[in-house]
XYZ file of C-alpha atoms in Angstrom:
128
model
C 143.985 67.234 152.867
C 144.338 70.678 152.990
C 145.127 71.100 149.602
C 142.153 69.202 148.914
C 140.304 71.640 150.860
C 141.588 74.757 148.857
C 140.626 72.873 145.510
C 137.161 72.037 146.419
C 136.762 76.008 147.815
C 138.427 77.095 144.476
C 136.122 74.835 142.528
C 133.303 75.948 144.145
C 133.934 79.687 143.996
C 134.898 78.683 140.011
C 131.226 76.924 140.024
C 129.407 79.836 141.109
C 131.232 82.456 138.793
C 130.267 80.078 135.593
C 126.606 79.823 137.136
C 126.379 83.931 137.642
C 127.847 84.452 134.113
C 125.265 81.872 133.246
C 122.315 83.781 134.854
C 123.584 86.819 133.281
C 124.085 85.453 129.802
C 120.358 84.009 129.822
C 118.778 87.277 130.832
C 120.841 89.116 128.377
C 119.172 86.104 125.466
C 115.707 87.053 127.485
C 116.213 90.550 127.159
C 117.404 90.498 122.993
C 114.733 87.885 122.687
C 111.944 90.312 124.079
C 113.602 93.276 122.096
C 113.309 91.203 118.799
C 109.518 90.189 119.285
C 108.730 93.899 120.637
C 110.446 95.171 117.379
C 108.497 92.282 115.286
C 105.261 93.138 116.698
C 105.659 97.020 115.849
C 107.531 95.885 111.882
C 104.169 93.964 111.477
C 101.758 96.870 113.101
C 103.568 98.926 111.017
C 103.037 96.832 107.721
C 99.373 96.135 108.287
C 98.901 99.854 109.067
C 100.694 100.675 105.430
C 98.564 97.964 103.776
C 95.052 99.826 104.966
C 96.726 102.998 104.024
C 97.558 101.784 100.138
C 94.265 99.782 100.264
C 92.238 103.365 100.396
C 94.423 104.724 98.370
C 94.096 102.537 95.621
C 90.374 102.610 96.442
C 90.502 106.445 96.330
C 92.419 106.474 92.868
C 89.812 103.908 91.488
C 86.611 106.090 92.656
C 88.863 109.025 90.936
C 89.270 107.315 87.828
C 85.730 106.327 87.390
C 84.604 110.068 88.436
C 87.286 110.720 84.924
C 86.153 108.597 82.760
C 82.481 109.410 83.002
C 83.606 113.079 82.826
C 85.876 112.048 79.368
C 83.158 109.297 77.786
C 79.307 110.443 79.325
C 77.174 107.429 79.005
C 75.509 107.520 75.808
C 71.840 108.584 74.889
C 69.090 105.340 75.550
C 68.277 105.811 71.676
C 72.297 105.343 70.928
C 72.438 102.621 73.168
C 69.325 100.990 71.228
C 70.761 101.682 67.421
C 74.156 100.240 68.388
C 72.650 97.115 69.575
C 70.750 96.781 66.611
C 73.753 97.420 64.245
C 75.731 95.172 66.131
C 72.755 92.009 66.288
C 72.730 93.140 62.214
C 76.268 92.528 61.962
C 76.661 89.140 63.989
C 73.241 88.417 61.513
C 74.911 88.934 58.501
C 79.017 87.565 59.269
C 78.686 83.902 58.259
C 77.263 84.979 54.671
C 79.915 87.895 54.492
C 82.608 85.244 55.632
C 81.631 82.474 53.227
C 81.744 85.075 50.258
C 85.241 86.461 51.461
C 86.440 82.957 51.480
C 85.486 82.406 48.014
C 83.123 79.625 48.886
C 79.476 81.437 48.240
C 78.004 84.368 46.405
C 77.882 87.792 47.173
C 75.506 87.801 49.841
C 73.395 90.947 49.204
C 71.856 90.820 45.546
C 72.912 89.631 42.619
C 72.586 93.212 40.958
C 75.740 93.954 43.487
C 77.680 90.790 42.817
C 79.276 92.353 39.604
C 79.962 95.647 41.460
C 81.370 93.859 44.475
C 84.041 91.439 42.251
C 85.072 94.417 40.126
C 86.595 96.176 43.514
C 87.982 92.662 44.562
C 89.431 92.529 41.479
C 90.788 95.904 41.762
C 92.134 95.548 45.629
C 94.086 92.543 43.824
C 95.617 94.281 41.425
C 96.783 97.213 43.625
């Protein structure tokens, strides 16, 4: 009976040791998890700060690029813009006529008197 009682005491002490070790391990795990959470939060804050900084730098670079572009290529005067607009409208108007001529489906689009000159030019170009 004393042997059983001694065993019971020994097992009870062993149980207390195991429970104590378990509590220590649980506390260590909680501390480690808390540290990881703090580190993750710190990394997230650093990433957010870096993102904001990069966005600000990008805006500054774009503003500098725009400033340099206006210095290198200043905006043309309104008269020039008007002439360019008229020129491109004229080009767009004549494209279908010239396209058919260049494909060989229509006569020279400007006038009959220039057609011979155009054909001679085309033949000279073809011979080269």
